[in-house]
Structures are given as structure tokens and as C-alpha cells.
Tab-separated table of C-alpha atoms in Angstrom:
chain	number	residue	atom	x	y	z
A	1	UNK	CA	-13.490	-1.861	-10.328
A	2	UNK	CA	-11.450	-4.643	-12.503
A	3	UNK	CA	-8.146	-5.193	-11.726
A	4	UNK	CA	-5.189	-5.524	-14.003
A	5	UNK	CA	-5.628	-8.420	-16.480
A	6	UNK	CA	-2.551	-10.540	-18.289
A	7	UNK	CA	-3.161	-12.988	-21.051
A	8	UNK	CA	-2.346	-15.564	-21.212
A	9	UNK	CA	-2.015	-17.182	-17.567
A	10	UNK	CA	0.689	-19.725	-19.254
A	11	UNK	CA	2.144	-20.000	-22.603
A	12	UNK	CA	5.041	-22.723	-23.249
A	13	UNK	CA	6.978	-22.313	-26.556
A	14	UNK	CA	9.459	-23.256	-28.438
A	15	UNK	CA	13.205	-21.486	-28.463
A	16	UNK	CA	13.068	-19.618	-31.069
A	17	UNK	CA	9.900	-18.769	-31.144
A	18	UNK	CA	7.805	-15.738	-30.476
A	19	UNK	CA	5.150	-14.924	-27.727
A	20	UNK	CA	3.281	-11.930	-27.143
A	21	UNK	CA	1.588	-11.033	-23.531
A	22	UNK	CA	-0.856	-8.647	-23.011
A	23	UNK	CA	-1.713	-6.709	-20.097
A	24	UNK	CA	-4.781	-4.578	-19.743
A	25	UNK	CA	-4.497	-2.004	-16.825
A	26	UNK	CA	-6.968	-0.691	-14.295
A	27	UNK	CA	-8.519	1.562	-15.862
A	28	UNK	CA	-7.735	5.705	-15.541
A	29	UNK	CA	-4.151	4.385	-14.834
A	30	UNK	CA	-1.679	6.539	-16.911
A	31	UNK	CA	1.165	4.316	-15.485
A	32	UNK	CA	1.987	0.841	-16.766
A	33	UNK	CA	4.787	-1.129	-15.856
A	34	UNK	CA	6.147	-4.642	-16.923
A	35	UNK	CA	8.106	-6.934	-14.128
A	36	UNK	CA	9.441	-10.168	-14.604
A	37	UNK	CA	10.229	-13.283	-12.128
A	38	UNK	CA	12.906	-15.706	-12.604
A	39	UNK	CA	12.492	-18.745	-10.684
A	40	UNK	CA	14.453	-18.022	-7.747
A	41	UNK	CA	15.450	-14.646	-8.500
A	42	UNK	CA	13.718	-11.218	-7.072
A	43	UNK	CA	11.008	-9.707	-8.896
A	44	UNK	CA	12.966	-7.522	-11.277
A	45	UNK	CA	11.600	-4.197	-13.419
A	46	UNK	CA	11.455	-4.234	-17.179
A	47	UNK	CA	9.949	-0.949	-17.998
A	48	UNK	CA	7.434	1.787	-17.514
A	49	UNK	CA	5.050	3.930	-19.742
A	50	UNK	CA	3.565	6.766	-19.263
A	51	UNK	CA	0.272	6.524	-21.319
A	52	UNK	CA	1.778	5.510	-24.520
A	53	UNK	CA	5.278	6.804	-23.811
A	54	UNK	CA	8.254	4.605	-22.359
A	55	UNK	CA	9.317	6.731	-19.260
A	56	UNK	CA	12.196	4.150	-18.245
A	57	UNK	CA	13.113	1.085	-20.258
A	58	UNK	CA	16.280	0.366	-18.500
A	59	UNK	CA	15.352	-2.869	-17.274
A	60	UNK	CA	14.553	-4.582	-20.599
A	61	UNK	CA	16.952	-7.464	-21.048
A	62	UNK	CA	18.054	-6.766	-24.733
A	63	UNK	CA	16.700	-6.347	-28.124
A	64	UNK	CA	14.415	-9.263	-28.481
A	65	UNK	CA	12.006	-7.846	-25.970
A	66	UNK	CA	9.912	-5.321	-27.372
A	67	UNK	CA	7.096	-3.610	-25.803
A	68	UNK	CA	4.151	-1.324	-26.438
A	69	UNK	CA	1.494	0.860	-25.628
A	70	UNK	CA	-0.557	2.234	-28.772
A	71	UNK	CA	-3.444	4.282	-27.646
A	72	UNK	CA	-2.245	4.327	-23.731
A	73	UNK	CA	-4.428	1.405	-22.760
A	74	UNK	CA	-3.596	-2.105	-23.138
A	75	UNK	CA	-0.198	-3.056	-23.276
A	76	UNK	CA	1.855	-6.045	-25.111
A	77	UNK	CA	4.895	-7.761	-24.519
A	78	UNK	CA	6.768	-9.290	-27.950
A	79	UNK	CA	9.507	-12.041	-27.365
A	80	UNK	CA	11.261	-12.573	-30.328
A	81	UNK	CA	12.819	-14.883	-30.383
A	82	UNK	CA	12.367	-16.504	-26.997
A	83	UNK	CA	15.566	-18.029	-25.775
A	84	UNK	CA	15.693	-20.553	-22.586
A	85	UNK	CA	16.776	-18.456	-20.330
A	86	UNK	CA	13.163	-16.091	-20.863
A	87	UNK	CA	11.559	-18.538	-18.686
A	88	UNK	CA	9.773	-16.968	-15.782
A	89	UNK	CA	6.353	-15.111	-14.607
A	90	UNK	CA	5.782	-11.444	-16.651
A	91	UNK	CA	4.368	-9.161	-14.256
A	92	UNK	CA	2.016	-6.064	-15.320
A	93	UNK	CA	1.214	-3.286	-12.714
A	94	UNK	CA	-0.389	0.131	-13.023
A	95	UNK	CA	-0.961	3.406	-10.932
A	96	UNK	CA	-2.687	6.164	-11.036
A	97	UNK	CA	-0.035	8.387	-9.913
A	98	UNK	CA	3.523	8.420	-9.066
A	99	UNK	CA	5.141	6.819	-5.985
A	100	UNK	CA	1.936	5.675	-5.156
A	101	UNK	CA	1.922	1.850	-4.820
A	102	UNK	CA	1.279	-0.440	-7.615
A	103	UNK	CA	-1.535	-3.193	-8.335
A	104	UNK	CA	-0.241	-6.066	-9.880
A	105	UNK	CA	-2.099	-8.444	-12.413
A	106	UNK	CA	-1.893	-12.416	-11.695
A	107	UNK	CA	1.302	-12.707	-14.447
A	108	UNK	CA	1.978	-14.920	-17.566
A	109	UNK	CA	4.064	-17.653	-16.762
A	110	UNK	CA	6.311	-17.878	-19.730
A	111	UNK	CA	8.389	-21.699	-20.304
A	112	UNK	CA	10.374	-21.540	-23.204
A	113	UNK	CA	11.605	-25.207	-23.893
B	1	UNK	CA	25.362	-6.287	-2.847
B	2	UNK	CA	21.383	-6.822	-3.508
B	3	UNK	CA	19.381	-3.236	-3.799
B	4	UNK	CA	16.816	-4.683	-1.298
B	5	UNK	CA	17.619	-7.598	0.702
B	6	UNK	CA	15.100	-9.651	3.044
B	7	UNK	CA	15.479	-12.906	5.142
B	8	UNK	CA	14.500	-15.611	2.340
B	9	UNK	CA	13.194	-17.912	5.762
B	10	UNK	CA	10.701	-19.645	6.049
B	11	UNK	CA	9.875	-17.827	8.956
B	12	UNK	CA	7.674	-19.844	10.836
B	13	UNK	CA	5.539	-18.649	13.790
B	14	UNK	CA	2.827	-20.183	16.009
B	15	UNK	CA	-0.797	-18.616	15.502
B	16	UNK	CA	-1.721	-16.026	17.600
B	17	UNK	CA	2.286	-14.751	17.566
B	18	UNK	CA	3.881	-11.736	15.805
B	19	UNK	CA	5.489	-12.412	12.773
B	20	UNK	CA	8.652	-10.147	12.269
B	21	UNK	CA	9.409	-9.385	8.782
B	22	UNK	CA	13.226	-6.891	7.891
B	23	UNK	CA	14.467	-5.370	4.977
B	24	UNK	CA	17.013	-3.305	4.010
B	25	UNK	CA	17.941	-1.607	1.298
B	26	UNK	CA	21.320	0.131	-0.230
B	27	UNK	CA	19.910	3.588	-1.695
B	28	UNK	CA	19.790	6.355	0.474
B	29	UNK	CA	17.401	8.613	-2.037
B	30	UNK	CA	14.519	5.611	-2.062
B	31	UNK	CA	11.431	7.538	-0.783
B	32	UNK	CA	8.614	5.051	-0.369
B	33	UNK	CA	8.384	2.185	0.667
B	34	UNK	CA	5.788	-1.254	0.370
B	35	UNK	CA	5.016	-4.620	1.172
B	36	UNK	CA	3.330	-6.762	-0.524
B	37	UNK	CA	2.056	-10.237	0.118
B	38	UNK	CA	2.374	-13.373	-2.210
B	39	UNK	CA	0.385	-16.390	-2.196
B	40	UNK	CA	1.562	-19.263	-4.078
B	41	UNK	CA	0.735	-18.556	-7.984
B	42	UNK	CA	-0.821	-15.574	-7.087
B	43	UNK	CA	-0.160	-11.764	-7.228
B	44	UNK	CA	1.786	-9.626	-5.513
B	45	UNK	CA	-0.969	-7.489	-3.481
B	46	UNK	CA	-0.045	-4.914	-1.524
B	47	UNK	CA	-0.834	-4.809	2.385
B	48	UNK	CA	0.944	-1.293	3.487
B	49	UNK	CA	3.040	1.446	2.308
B	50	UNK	CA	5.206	3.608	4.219
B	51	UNK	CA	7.044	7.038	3.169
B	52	UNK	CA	7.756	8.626	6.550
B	53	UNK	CA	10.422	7.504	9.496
B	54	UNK	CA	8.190	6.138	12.285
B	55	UNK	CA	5.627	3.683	12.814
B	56	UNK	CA	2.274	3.305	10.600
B	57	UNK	CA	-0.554	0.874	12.028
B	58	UNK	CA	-3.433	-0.643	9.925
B	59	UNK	CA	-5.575	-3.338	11.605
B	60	UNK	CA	-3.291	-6.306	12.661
B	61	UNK	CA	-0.086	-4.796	10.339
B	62	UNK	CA	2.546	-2.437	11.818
B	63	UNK	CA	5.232	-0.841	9.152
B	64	UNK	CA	8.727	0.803	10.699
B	65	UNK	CA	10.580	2.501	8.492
B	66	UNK	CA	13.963	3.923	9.537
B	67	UNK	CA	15.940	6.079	6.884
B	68	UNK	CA	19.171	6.584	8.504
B	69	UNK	CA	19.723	3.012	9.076
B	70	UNK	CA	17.996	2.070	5.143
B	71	UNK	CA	15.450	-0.217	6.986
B	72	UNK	CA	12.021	-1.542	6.876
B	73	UNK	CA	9.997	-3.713	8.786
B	74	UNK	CA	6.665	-5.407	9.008
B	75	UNK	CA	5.211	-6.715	12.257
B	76	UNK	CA	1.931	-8.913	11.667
B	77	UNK	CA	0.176	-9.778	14.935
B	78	UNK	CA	-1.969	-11.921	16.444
B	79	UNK	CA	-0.410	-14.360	13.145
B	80	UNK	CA	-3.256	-16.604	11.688
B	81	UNK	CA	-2.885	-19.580	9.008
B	82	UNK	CA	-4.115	-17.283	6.519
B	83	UNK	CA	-1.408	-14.975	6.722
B	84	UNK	CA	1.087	-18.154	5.646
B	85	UNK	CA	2.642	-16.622	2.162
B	86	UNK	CA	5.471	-14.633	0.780
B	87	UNK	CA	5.887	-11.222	2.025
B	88	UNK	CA	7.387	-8.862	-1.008
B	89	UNK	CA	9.625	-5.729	0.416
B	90	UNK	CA	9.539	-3.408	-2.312
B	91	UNK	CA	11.439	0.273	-2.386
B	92	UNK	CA	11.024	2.737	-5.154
B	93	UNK	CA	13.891	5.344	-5.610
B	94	UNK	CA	13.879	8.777	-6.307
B	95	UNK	CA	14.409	10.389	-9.497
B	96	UNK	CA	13.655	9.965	-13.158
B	97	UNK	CA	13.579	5.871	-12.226
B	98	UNK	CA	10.824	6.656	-9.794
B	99	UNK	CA	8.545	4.093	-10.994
B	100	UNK	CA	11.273	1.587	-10.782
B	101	UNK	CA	10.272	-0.827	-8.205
B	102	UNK	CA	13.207	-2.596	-6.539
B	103	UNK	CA	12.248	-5.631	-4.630
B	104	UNK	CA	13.467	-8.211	-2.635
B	105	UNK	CA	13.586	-11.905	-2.872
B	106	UNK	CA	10.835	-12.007	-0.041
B	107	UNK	CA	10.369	-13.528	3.335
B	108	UNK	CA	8.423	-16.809	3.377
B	109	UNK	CA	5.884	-16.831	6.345
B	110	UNK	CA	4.473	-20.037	7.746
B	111	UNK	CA	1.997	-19.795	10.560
B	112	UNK	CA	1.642	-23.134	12.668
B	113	UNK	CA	-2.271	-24.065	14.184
């Protein structure tokens, strides 16, 4: 069985500019979930969807982040625009089932210069 | 004060030793409960979960969880080089937020030949 899957590993951009990660779940896993790592910092929750329905998006920083789930498989991550302080790893997980535990892709390390 | 809060270390241990790993955490409704290990650029991947007070034993791994005091442990014994990486204590509440991961900072383990 594949694991979860991020693209891409790295991406380094520009402030300003915009980046889009993708995360492709194990699949048969309803439950999605985006994490993020600042360097130093805990691993910190972003949001979760339920298929192709945000069940809690109460971690997502502010407005520029922007994230979806059309069809309840893959999901992306939009940036836009990236600001300095974006810099970290983006973590995807998935589940099959509630408070079970979560298996984590390898992350997108994100440097926004 | 931090949700979930672990000894940063290093925590470094002979081989052959048991490596004690503690974490606490500051809400009382959490229900389950996980570690995780972290290699360097690598995923989270999860070595045990816990959801019950007590003791819970899988190969060289030993999980204690103790609800009235909002603590978790993980015991690793008979320590080998391999298991030298970050060890992720993550807690997830209970509630609408129940996907909602909290983690902590994580316990750096170095085992010594």
C-alpha cells in the first residue's frame, strides 16, 4: 500500500510569490489533514477535511493560505502570496477513521526568500 | 503554557540502556495519545498509540499513560544506534477539534556504541 505523497520535496520562492503543494493521501482515507513546521517551533495543525469538506480550519494562519480538496482525493495547498515568515516543512497526514493515529507524508519544505 | 510539552534534550543514552522519554500535556478532555519518531528530514512515523491509563508493550517500546496527572511516557529498551532520532509526543483532544493533533517540540534521542 503507498503511503501519503507531497510534491514537491522543496520549493524556494520569491516573497510575494505563490506556491502550491500537493498532497495525495493513502488511499480509502476520508481524513486529510495539513501540518506545518517552523524551524524550531512544534509541529503545528493547519486544517482537516473530511473527504472534500473542511471539518476544522482553525489552524490556518490567515487569508493567504488557501486549501482544497475537489473530488475528496488529492489535496493542494495555495500560498498567495508567500511572505518570509511561511518558511517551514508542510506536513500532509491521513486516516481512515477518527482518533485513530495519523500517517504522515515526507513534507514540502517551503523557503520563501 | 505549551498544550504538549516534552524535554527538547538531547537525551543521550548508552546502547543496550532504556531511553526515558515524558510528556505532558494541559487538556484534561485529550483522549488518545501517540508517539511518533523523526529521523532527520524524514517523516513523522508513528511507533505506538495509547488511549487507556496503564501500561501498553510492543516489542522493545513501553507507553504509560496517566490521565489524572496529564502524562505520557515512552520507555525504549535495550536502546540501539538506530533508535538515535526525534521522538514526536502527539495528543489529540476531544470534541469537534478531534482531528487536531497537538504536538510537542520533541525529545532528541542519541544512543552512544
Amino acid at each position: 500500500e503507498a503511503g501519503v505523497t507531497q510534491f514537491p520535496s522543496h520549493s524556494v520562492i520569491e516573497k510575494g510569490q505563490t506556491v502550491t503543494l500537493r498532497c495525495d493521501p493513502i488511499s480509502g482515507h476520508d481524513n486529510l489533514y495539513w501540518y506545518r513546521r517552523v524551524m524550531g517551533k512544534e509541529i503545528k495543525f493547519l486544517l482537516h477535511f473530511v473527504k472534500e469538506s473542511k471539518q476544522d480550519e482553525s489552524g490556518m494562519p490567515n487569508n493567504r493560505f488557501l486549501a482544497e480538496r475537489t473530488g475528496g482525493t488529492y489535496s493542494t495547498l495555495k500560498v498567495q502570496p508567500a511572505e518570509l515568515e511561511d518558511s517551514g516543512v508542510y506536513f500532509c497526514a491521513s486516516n481512515k477513521e477518527t482518533y485513530y493515529e495519523q500517517y504522515f507524508g515526507p513534507g514540502t519544505r517551503l523557503t520563501v526568500t | 503554557q505549551k498544550e504538549v510539552e516534552q524535554n527538547s534534550g538531547p537525551l543521550s543514552v548508552p546502547e543496550g540502556a532504556i531511553a526515558s522519554l515524558n510528556c505532558t500535556y494541559s487538556d484534561r478532555g485529550s483522549q488518545s495519545f501517540f508517539w511518533y519518531r523523526q529521523y532527520s528530514g524524514k517523516s513523522p512515523e508513528l511507533i505506538m498509540f495509547i488511549y487507556s491509563n496503564g501500561d501498553k508493550e510492543d516489542g522493545r517500546f513501553t507507553a504509560q499513560l496517566n490521565k489524572a496527572s496529564q502524562y505520557v511516557s515512552l520507555l525504549i529498551r535495550d536502546s540501539q544506534p538506530s533508535d538515535s532520532a526525534t521522538y514526536l509526543c502527539a495528543v489529540a483532544p476531544l470534541g469537534d477539534s478531534w482531528g487536531k493533533f497537538q504536538f510537542g517540540a520533541g525529545t532528541q534521542v542519541v544512543v552512544t556504541p
